[in-house]
CSV table of C-alpha atoms in Angstrom, one decimal:
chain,number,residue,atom,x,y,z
A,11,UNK,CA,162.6,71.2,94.9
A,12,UNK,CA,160.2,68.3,95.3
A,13,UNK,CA,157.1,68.3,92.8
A,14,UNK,CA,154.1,66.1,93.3
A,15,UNK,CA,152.9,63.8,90.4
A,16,UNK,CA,150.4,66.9,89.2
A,17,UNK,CA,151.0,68.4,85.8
A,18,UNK,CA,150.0,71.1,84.4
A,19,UNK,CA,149.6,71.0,80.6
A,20,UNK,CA,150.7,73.3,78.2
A,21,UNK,CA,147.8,75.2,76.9
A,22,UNK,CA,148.2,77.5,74.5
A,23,UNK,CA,149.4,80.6,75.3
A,24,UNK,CA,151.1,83.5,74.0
A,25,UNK,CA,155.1,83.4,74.9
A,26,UNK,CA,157.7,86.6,74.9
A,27,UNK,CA,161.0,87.6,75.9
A,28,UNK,CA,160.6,91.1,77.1
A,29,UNK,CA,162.7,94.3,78.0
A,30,UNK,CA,161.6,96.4,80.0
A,31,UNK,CA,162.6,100.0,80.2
A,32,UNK,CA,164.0,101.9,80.2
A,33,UNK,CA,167.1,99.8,81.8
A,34,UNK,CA,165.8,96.6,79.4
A,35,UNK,CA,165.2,94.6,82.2
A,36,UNK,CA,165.0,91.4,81.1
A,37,UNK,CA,161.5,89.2,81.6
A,38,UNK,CA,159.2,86.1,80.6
A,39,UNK,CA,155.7,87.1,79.8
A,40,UNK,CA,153.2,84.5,79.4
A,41,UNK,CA,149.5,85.0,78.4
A,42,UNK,CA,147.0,82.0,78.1
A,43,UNK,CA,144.1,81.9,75.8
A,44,UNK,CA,141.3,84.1,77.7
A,45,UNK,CA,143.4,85.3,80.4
A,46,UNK,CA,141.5,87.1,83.0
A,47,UNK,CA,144.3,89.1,84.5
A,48,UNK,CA,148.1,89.0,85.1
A,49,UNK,CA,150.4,88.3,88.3
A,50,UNK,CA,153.9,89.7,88.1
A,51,UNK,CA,156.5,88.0,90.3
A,52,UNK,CA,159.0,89.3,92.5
A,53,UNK,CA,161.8,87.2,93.4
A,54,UNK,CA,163.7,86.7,96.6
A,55,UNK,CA,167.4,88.0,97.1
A,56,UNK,CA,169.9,85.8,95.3
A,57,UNK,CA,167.0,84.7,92.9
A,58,UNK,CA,165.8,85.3,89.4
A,59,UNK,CA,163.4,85.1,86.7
A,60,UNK,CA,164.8,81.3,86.5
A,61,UNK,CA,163.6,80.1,90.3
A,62,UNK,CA,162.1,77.0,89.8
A,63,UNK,CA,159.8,77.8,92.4
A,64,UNK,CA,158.5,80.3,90.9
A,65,UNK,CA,158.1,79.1,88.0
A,66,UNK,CA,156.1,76.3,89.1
A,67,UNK,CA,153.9,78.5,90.7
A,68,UNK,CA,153.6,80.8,87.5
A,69,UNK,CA,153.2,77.9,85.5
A,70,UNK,CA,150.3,76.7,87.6
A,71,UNK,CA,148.7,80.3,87.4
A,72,UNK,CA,148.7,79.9,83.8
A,73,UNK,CA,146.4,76.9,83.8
A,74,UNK,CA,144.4,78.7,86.2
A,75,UNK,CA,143.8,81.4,83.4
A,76,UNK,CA,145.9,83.9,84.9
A,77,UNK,CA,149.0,85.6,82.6
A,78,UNK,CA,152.1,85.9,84.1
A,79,UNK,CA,155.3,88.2,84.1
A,80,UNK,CA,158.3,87.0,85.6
A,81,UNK,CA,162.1,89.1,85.5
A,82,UNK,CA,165.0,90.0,86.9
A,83,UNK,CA,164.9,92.6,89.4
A,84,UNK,CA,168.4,94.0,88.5
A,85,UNK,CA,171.2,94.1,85.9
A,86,UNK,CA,174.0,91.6,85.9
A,87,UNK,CA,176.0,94.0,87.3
A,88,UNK,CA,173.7,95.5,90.0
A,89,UNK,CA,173.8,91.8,91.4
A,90,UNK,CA,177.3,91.4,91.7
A,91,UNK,CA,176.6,93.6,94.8
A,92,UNK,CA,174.9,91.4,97.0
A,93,UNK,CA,173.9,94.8,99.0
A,94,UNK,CA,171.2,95.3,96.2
A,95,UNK,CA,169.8,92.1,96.5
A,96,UNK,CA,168.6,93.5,100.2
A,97,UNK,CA,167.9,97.0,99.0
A,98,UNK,CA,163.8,96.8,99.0
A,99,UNK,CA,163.2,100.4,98.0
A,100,UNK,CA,165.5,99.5,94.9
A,101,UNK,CA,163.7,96.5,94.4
A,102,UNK,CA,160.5,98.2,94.8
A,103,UNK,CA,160.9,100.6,92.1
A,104,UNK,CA,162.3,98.1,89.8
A,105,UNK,CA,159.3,96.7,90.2
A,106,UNK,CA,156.5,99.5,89.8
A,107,UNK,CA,158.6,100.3,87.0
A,108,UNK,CA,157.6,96.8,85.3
A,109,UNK,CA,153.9,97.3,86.5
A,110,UNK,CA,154.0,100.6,84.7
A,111,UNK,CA,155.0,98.8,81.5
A,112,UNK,CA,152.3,96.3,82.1
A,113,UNK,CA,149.6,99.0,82.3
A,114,UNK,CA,150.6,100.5,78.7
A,115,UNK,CA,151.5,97.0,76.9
A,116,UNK,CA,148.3,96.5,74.2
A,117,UNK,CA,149.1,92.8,75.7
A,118,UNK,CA,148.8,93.2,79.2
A,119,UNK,CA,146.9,97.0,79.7
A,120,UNK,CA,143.6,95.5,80.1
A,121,UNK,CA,144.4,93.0,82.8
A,122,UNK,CA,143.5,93.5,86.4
A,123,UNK,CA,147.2,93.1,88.2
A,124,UNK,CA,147.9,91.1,91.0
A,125,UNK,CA,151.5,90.6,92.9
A,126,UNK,CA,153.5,87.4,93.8
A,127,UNK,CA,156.6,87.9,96.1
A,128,UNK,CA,158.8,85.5,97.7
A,129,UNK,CA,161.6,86.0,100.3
A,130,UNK,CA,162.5,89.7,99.9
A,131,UNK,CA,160.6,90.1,97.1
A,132,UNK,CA,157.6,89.9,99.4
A,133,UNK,CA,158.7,93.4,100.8
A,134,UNK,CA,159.1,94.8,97.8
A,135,UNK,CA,155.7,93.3,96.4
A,136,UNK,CA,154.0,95.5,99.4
A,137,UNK,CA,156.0,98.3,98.5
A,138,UNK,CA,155.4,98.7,95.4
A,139,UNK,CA,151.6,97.7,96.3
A,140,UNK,CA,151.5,100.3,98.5
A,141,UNK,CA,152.9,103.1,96.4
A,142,UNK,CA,150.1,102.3,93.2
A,143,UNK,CA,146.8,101.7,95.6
A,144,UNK,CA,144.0,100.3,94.0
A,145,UNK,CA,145.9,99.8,91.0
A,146,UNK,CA,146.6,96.4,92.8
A,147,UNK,CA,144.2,93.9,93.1
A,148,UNK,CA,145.8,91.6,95.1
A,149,UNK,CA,149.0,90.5,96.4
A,150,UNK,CA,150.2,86.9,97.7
A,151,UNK,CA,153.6,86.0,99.6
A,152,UNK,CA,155.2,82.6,99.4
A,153,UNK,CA,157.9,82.4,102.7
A,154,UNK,CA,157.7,86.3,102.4
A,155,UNK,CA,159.4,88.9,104.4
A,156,UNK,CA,156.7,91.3,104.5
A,157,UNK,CA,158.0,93.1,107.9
A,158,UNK,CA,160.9,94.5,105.6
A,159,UNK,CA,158.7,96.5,104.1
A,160,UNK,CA,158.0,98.5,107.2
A,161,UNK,CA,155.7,101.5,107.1
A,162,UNK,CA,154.6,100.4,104.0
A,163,UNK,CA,152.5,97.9,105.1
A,164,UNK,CA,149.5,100.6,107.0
A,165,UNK,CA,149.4,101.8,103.4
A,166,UNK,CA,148.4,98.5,101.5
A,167,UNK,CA,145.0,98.4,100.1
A,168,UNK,CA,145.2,95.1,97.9
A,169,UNK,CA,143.8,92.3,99.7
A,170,UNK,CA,147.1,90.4,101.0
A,171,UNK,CA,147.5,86.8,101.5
A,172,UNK,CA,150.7,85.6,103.5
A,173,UNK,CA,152.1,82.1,103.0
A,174,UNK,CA,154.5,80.6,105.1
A,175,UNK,CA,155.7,76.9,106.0
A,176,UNK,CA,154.8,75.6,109.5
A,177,UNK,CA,157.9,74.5,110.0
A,178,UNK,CA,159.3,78.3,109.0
A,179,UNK,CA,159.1,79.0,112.7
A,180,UNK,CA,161.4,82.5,112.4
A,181,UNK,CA,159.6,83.7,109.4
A,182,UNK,CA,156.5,82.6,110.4
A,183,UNK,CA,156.7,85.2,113.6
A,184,UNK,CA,157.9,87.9,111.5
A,185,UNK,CA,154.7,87.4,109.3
A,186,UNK,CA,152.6,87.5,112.2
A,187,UNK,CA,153.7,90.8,113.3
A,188,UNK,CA,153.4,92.1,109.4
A,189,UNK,CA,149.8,90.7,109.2
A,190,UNK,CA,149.4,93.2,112.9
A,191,UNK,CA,150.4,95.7,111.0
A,192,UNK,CA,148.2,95.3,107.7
A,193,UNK,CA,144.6,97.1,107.5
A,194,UNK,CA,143.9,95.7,104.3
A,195,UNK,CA,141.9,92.7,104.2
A,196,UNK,CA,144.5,90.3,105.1
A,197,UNK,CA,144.9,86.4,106.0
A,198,UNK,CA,148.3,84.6,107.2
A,199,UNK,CA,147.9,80.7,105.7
A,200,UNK,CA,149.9,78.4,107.2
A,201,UNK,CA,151.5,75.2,105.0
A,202,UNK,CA,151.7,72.1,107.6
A,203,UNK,CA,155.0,70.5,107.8
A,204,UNK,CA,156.6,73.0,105.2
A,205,UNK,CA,159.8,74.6,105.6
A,206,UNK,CA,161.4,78.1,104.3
A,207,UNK,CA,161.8,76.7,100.5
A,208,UNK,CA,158.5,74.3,100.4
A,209,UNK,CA,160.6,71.4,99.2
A,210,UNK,CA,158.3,69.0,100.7
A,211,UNK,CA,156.1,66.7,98.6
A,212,UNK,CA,152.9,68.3,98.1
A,213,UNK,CA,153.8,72.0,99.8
A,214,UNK,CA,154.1,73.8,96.4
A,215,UNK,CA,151.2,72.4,95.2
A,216,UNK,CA,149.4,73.9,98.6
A,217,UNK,CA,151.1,77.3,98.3
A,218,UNK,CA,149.3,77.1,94.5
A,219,UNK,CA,146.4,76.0,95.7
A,220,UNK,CA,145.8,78.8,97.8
A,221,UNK,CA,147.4,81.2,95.6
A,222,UNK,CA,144.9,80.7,92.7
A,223,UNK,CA,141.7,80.9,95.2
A,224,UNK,CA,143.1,84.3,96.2
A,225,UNK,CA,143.5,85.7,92.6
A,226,UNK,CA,140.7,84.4,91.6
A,227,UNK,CA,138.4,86.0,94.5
A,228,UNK,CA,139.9,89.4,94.3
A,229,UNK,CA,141.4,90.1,90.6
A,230,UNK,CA,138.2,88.8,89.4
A,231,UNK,CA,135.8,91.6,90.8
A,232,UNK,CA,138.3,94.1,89.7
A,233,UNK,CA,137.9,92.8,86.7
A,234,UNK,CA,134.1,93.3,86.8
A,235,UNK,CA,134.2,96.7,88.3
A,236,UNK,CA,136.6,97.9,85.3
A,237,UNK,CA,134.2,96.7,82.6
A,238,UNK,CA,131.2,98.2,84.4
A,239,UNK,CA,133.1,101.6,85.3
């Protein structure tokens, strides 16, 4: 992965190693200083809580304000079947079962809760999305596969933002058709010159860029409206 010369610096932040049950799936929480809500990321298949892109973006989120939850999707064994890797309604309860944990953590139960999903995790971001209505306040896909998550997508109310690389021609069709599909309010940005991973110099840093203009427009009213309810 290519990285431009921006840095993001280290402000301080609370920092955990987290299990999540009631399998103890294993995950990274991060909470800046007056964090106004938290994103939880959903990898793509062959991926983890380690993908650099990922973390990139996360760590990017976190300068924006925003805290972050990042882990594995499945066991160490559950992976060794690559079938599981594809298995979106698995991944999609894995999934709502960390956004449940999120909603009764003293850390994280105040936050308004937005969704990151890359590759398959895109699907399962929608999914899961889908299944907790307005308990989502937004979700974004970075080179997303949100047409795997099929009938799910005419049930997502969360304001969805769909990233995809110009140069992603196959994926960028299939987000086109799941965009169709979507009667939330939706948008399908397009990254010139990027390809499927977004190695090129500057593409991450777009895919952030947009990213934390999204959160910031729809996890902050739900903030508001929680406090005022």
């Amino acid at each position: 992965m290519s990285r431009s010369a921006k840095s993001y610096p280290s402000d301080r932040a609370e920092v955990a190693e987290v299990l999540i049950p009631p399998i103890g799936l294993v995950g990274s929480l991060r909470i800046p200083q007056q964090a106004r809500g938290i994103i939880a990321f959903a990898h793509g298949s062959g991926s983890s809580r380690f993908s650099p892109r990922n973390t990139y973006v996360a760590e990017a989120l976190n300068h924006a304000g925003f805290a972050t939850l990042l882990f594995d999707l499945l066991t160490q064994d559950e992976e060794a079947d690559r079938s599981n890797v594809f298995d979106i309604p698995l991944l999609a309860e894995r999934l709502t079962t960390a956004l449940n944990w999120t909603f009764t953590d003293p850390r994280t139960d105040k936050f308004p809760v937005g969704l990151f999903g890359a590759s398959t995790g895109a699907a399962a971001a929608l999914v899961s999305a889908a299944a907790l209505g307005d308990t989502i306040g937004a979700v974004v896909s970075r080179g997303g596969r949100p047409d795997m998550a099929a009938a799910a997508l005419e049930e997502v109310r969360a304001p969805t933002l769909l990233i995809v690389g110009g140069n992603d021609q196959d994926v960028l069709a299939l987000n086109r058709s799941a965009l169709a599909c979507l009667t939330c309010p939706k948008q399908l940005k397009v990254i010139p010159g990027a390809s499927h991973l977004f190695p090129e110099p500057g593409a991450l840093d777009a895919v952030v860029a947009e990213a934390s203009v999204w959160f910031t427009r729809y996890l902050l009213p739900a903030a508001r409206n929680a406090r005022e309810a």
